[in-house]
Coordinates of C-alpha atoms and ligand atoms in Angstrom, one line a residue:
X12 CA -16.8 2.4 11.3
X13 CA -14.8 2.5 8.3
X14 CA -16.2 2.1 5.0
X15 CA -17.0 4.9 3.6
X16 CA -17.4 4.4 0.2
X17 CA -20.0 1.3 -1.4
X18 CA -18.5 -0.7 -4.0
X19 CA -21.4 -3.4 -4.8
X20 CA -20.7 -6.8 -6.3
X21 CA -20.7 -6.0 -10.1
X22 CA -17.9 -3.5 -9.5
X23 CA -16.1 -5.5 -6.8
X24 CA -16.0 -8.4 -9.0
X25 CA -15.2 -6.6 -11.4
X26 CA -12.0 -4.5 -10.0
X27 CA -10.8 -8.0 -8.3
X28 CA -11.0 -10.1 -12.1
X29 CA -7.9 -7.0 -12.9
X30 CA -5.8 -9.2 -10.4
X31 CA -4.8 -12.7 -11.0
X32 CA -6.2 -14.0 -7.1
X33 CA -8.7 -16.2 -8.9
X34 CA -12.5 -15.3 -8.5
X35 CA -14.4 -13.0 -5.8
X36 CA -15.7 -15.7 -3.2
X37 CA -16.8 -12.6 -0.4
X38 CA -15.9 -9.1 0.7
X39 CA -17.0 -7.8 3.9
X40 CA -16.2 -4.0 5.5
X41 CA -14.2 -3.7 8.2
X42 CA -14.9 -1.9 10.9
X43 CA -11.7 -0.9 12.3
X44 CA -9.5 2.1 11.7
X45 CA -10.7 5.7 10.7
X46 CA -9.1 7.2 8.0
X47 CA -10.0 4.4 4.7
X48 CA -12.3 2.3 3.5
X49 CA -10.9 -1.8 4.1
X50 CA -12.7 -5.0 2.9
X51 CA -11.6 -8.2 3.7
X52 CA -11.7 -9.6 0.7
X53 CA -11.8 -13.9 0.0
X54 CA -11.2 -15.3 -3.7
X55 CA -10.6 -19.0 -4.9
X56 CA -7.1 -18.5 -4.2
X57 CA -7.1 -16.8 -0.7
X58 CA -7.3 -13.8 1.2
X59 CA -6.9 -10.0 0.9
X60 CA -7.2 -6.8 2.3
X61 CA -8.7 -4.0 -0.1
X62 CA -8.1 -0.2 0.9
X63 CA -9.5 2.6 -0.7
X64 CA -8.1 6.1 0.1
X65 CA -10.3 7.9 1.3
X66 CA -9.1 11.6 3.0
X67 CA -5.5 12.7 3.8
X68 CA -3.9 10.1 1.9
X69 CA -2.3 12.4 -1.1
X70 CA -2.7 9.6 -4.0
X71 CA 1.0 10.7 -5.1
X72 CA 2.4 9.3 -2.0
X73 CA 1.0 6.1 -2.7
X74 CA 4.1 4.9 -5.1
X75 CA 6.2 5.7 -1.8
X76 CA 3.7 3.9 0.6
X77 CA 3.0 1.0 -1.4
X78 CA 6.9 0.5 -2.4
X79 CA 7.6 0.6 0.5
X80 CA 5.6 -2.2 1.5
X81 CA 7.0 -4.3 -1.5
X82 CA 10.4 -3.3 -0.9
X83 CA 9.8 -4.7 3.0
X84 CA 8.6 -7.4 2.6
X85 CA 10.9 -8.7 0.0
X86 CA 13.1 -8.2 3.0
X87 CA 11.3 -10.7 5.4
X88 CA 10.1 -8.0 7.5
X89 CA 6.3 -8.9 8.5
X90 CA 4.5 -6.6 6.2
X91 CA 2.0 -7.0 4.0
X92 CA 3.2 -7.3 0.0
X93 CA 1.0 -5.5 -2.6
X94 CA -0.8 -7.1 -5.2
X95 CA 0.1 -5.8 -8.5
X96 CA -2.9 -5.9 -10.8
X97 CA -2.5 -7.7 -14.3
X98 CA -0.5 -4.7 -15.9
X99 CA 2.2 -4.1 -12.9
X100 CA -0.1 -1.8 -11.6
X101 CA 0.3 -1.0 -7.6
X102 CA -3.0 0.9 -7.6
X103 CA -6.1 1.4 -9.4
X104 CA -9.0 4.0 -9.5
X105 CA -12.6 3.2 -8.7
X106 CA -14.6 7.1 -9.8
X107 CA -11.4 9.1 -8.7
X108 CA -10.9 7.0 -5.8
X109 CA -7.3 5.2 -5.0
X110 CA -7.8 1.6 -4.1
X111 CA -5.1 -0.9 -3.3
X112 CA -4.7 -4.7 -3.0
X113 CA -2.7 -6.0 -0.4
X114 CA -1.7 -9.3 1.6
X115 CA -3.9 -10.4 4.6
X116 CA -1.7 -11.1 7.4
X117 CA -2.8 -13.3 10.6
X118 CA -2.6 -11.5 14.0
X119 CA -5.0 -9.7 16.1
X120 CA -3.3 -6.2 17.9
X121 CA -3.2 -6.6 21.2
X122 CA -5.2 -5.0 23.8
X123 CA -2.7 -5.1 27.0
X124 CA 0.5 -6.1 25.7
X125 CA 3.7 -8.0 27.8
X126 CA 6.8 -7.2 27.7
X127 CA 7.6 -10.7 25.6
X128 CA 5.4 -8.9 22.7
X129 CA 7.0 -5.1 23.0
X130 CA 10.4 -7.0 22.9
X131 CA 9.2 -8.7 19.5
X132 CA 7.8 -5.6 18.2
X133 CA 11.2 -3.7 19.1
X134 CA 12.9 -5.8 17.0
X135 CA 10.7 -6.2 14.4
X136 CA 10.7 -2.2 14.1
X137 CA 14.6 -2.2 14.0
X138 CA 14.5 -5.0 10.9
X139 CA 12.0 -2.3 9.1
X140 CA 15.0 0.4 10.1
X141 CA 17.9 -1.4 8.6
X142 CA 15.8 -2.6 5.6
X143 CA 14.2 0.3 4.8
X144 CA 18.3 2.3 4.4
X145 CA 18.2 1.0 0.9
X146 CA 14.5 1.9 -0.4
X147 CA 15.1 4.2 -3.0
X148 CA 12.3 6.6 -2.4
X149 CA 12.1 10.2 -0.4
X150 CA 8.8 11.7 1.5
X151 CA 9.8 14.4 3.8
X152 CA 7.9 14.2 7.6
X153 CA 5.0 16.2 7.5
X154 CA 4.7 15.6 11.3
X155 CA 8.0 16.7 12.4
X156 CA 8.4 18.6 15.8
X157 CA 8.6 22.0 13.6
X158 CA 5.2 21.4 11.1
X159 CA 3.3 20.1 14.7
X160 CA 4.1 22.9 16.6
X161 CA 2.8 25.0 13.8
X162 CA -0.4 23.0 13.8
X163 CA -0.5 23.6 17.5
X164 CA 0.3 26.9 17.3
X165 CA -3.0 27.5 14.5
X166 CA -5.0 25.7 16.9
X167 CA -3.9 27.9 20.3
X168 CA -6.9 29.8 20.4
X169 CA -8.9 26.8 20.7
X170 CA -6.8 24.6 23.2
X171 CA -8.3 25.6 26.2
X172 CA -11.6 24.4 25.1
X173 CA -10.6 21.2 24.8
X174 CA -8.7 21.5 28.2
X175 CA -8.1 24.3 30.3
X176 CA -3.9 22.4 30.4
X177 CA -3.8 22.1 27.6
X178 CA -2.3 25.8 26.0
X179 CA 1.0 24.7 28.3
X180 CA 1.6 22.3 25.3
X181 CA 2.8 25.6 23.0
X182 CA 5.7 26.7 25.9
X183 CA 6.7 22.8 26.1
X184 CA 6.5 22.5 22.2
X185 CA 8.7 25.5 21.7
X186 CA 11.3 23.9 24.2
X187 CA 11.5 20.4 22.3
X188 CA 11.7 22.2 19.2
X189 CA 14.7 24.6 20.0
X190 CA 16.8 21.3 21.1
X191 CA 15.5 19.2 18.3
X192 CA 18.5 17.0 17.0
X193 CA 18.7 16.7 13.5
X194 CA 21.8 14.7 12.9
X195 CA 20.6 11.1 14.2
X196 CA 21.0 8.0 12.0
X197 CA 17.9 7.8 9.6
X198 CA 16.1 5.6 7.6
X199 CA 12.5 5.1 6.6
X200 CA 10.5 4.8 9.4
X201 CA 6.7 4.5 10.4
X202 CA 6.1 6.7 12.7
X203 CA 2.9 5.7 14.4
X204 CA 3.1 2.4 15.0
X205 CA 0.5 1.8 17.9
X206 CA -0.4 -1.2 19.1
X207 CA -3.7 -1.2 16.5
X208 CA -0.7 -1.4 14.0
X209 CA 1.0 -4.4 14.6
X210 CA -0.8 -8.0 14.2
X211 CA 0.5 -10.6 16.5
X212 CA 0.2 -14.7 17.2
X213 CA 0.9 -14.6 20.3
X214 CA 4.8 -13.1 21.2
X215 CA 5.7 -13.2 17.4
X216 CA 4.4 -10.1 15.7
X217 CA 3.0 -11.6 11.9
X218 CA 2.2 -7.8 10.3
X219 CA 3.0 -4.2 10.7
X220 CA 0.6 -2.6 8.7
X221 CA -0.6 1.0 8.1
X222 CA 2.2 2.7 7.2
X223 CA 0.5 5.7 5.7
X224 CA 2.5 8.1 7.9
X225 CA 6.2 6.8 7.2
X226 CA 8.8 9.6 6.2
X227 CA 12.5 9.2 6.5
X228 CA 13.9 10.2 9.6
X229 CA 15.9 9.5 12.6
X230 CA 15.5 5.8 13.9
X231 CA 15.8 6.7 17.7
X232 CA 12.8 8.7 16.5
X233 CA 10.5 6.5 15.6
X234 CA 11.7 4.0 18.5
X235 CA 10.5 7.2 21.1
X236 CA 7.2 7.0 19.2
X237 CA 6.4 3.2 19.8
X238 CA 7.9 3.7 23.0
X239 CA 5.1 5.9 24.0
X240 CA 2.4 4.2 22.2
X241 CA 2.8 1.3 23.8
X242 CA 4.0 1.8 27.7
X243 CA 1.2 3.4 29.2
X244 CA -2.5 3.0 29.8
X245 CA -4.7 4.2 27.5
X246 CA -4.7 7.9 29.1
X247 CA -1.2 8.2 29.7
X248 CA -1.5 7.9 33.5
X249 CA 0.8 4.8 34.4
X250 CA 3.9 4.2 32.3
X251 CA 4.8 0.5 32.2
X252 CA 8.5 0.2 33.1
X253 CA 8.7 -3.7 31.9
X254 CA 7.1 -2.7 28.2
X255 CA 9.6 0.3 28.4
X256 CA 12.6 -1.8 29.0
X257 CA 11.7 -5.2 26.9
X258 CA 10.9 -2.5 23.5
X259 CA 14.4 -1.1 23.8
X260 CA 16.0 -4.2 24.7
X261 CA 14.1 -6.1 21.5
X262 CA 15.0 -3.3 19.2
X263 CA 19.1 -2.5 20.3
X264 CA 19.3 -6.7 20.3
X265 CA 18.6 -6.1 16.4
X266 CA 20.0 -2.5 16.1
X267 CA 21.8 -1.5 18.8
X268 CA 21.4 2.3 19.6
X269 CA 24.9 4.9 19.5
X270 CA 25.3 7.1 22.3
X271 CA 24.0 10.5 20.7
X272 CA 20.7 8.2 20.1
X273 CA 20.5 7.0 23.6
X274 CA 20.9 10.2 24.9
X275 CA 18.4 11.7 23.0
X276 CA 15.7 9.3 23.6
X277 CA 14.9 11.7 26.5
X278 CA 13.8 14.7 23.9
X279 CA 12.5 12.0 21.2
X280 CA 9.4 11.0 23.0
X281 CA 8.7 14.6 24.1
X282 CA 8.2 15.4 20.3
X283 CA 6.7 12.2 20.0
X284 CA 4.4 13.6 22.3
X285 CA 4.1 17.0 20.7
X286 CA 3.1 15.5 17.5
X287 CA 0.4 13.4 18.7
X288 CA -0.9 16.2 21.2
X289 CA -0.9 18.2 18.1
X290 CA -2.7 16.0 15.3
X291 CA -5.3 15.2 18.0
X292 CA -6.0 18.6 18.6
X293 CA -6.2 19.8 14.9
X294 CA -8.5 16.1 14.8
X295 CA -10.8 17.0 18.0
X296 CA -11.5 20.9 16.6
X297 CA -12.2 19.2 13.5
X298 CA -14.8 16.4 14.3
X299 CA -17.8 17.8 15.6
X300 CA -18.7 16.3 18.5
X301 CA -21.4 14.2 17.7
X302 CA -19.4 12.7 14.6
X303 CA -19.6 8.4 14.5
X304 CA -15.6 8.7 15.1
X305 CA -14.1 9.2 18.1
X306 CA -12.3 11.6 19.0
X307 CA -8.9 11.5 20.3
X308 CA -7.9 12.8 23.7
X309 CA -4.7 14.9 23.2
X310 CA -4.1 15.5 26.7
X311 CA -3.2 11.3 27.2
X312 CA -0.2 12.8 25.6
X313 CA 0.5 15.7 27.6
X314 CA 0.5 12.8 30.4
X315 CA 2.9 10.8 28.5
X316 CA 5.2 14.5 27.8
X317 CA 4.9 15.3 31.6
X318 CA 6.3 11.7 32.2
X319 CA 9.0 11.8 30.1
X320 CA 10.3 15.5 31.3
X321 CA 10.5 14.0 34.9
X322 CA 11.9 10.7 34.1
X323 CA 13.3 10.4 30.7
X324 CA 16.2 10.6 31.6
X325 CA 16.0 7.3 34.0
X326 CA 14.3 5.4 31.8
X327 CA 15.9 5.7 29.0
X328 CA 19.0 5.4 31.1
Ligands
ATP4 N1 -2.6 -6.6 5.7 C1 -3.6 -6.8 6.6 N2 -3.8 -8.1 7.1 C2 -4.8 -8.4 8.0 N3 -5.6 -7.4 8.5 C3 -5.4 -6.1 8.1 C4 -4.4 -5.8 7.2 N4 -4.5 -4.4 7.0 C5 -5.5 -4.0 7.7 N5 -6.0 -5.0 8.4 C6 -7.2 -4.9 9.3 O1 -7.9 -3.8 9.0 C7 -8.1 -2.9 10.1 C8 -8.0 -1.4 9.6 O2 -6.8 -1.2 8.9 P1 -6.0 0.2 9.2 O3 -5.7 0.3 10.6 O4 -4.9 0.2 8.2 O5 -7.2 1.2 8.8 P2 -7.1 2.7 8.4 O6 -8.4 3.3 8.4 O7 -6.2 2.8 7.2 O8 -6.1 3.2 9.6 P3 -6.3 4.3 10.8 O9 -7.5 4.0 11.5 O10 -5.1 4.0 11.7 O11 -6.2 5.6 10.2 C9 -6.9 -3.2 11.0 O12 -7.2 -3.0 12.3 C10 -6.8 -4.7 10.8 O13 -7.7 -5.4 11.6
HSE5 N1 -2.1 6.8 16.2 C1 -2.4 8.2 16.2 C2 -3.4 8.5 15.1 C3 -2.7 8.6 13.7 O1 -1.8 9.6 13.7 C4 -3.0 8.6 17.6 O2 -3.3 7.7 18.3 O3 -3.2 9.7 17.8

């Protein structure tokens, strides 16, 4: 599920007649993604996607996150523009609430993807790096390897009921932190761009969407994160050494990588790992168990960590 929040017709009518898309033809709740309310939204003069914010989303970002977007896809990367309301306005409130109108985008996110689409995807991710060097706006990573080994480290009491591994996370955490590079080229960059994040016609990828997590930070980075998004099975058991090698390919083809950024790649998807071990964690002890969501498994990315300790160095090679 996600929608959280009702809006019934009066008021949805009434928030879309502040845009000029023509007249509300239907609005239907979607059901993916967890954190805000989406409608897919028809008028007279097309389609749109309607978000309201609903939890973690701090409505002060949204200048940053919704720029951002605009500032993209003036660029011809394959992201979704904003639709300004009649006044300039890039959001509105509905009772407190932050909502947003923004570009539907073809594409379905695929389920098993081929190296063909992790190619695309790594270049399309390197045309968000080198247009994003000139957006003129700052938000500092929340989720960097320092701020999720903190999380982890509040949470260490309770690892071991999620799974009796999964404490080992802290010693590892502690390692990746200590040799963290901080000097690597940056940008903007999204940060969690998962397969359920990218829309794709079949190998062209047609929308990058939800970039509700994208800081600036180091490029190689946020490569080491889609890397291990999308090159293993869902539980991190079998890495995928075609996706591995077409995603890096795709993305140096566009930006190629300097040597401090190669070798680092090793040490970038370990935190990659750490911060997704750590936000499903801090997630898992906060969702009851019963709760309509699912919860995430943090330990598919103590998989993925182990993984990249043994072979990181090969594969990124
Ligand atoms: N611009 C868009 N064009 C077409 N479909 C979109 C667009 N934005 C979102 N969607 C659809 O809405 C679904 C939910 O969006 P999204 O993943 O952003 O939800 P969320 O709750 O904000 O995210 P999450 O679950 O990752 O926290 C997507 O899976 C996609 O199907
Ligand atoms: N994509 C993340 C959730 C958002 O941070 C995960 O799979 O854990």
């Amino acid at each position: 599920m996600a929608v959280y929040t009702h809006l019934g017709a009066e008021e949805l009518a009434r928030l879309i007649a502040e845009y000029d898309v023509g007249q509300l033809v239907s609005a239907k709740g979607i059901a993916e993604g967890v954190s805000n309310s989406n409608w897919l939204v028809e008028t007279t003069q097309g389609r749109f996607i309607l978000t309201m914010y609903e939890r973690r989303i701090d409505t002060g970002d949204l200048p940053f996150f919704l720029g951002l977007l605009d500032h993209l896809a003036e660029r011809d990367c394959p992201v979704p523009a904003t639709i300004h309301d009649r006044s300039g306005g890039i959001y509105r409130l509905i009772d407190g609430k932050a909502v947003a109108l923004i570009e539907f985008l073809p594409g379905v996110s695929p389920n098993a993807p081929t190296p063909a689409q992790a190619r695309a995807v790594g270049a399309a991710l390197a045309e968000v790096h080198l247009a994003a060097r000139e957006f003129p706006l700052d938000r500092t990573d929340g989720l960097a390897p320092r701020n999720t080994l903190a999380i982890l480290e509040r949470c260490s009491s309770a690892l071991a009921s999620i799974d009796a591994d999964l404490p080992r996370a802290l010693e590892k955490g502690r390692e990746v932190v200590a040799a963290w590079p901080d000097d690597l080229p940056r940008s903007v960059i999204h940060s969690d761009l998962f397969p359920d994040n990218v829309l794709m016609l079949g190998e062209q990828v047609t929308g990058m969407i939800d970039f509700y997590f994208a800081c600036n930070g180091s490029m190689a980075y946020d490569l080491a994160v889609t890397h291990a998004a999308w090159c293993f099975d869902k539980r991190g058991e079998r890495f995928d050494p075609a996706i591995g090698q077409a995603l890096v390919e795709g993305y140096c083809d566009v930006r190629p990588l300097g040597d401090a950024e190669r070798a680092a790649l090793p040490l970038l998807a370990q935190g990659a790992c750490l911060r997704f071990v750590a936000s499903r964690a801090e997630d898992w002890l906060d969702t009851p168990a019963d709760a309509l969501v699912t919860r995430k498994d943090p330990m598919d990315f103590v998989r993925r960590w182990d993984f990249y300790v043994e072979n990181g160095a090969r594969v990124f090679a």
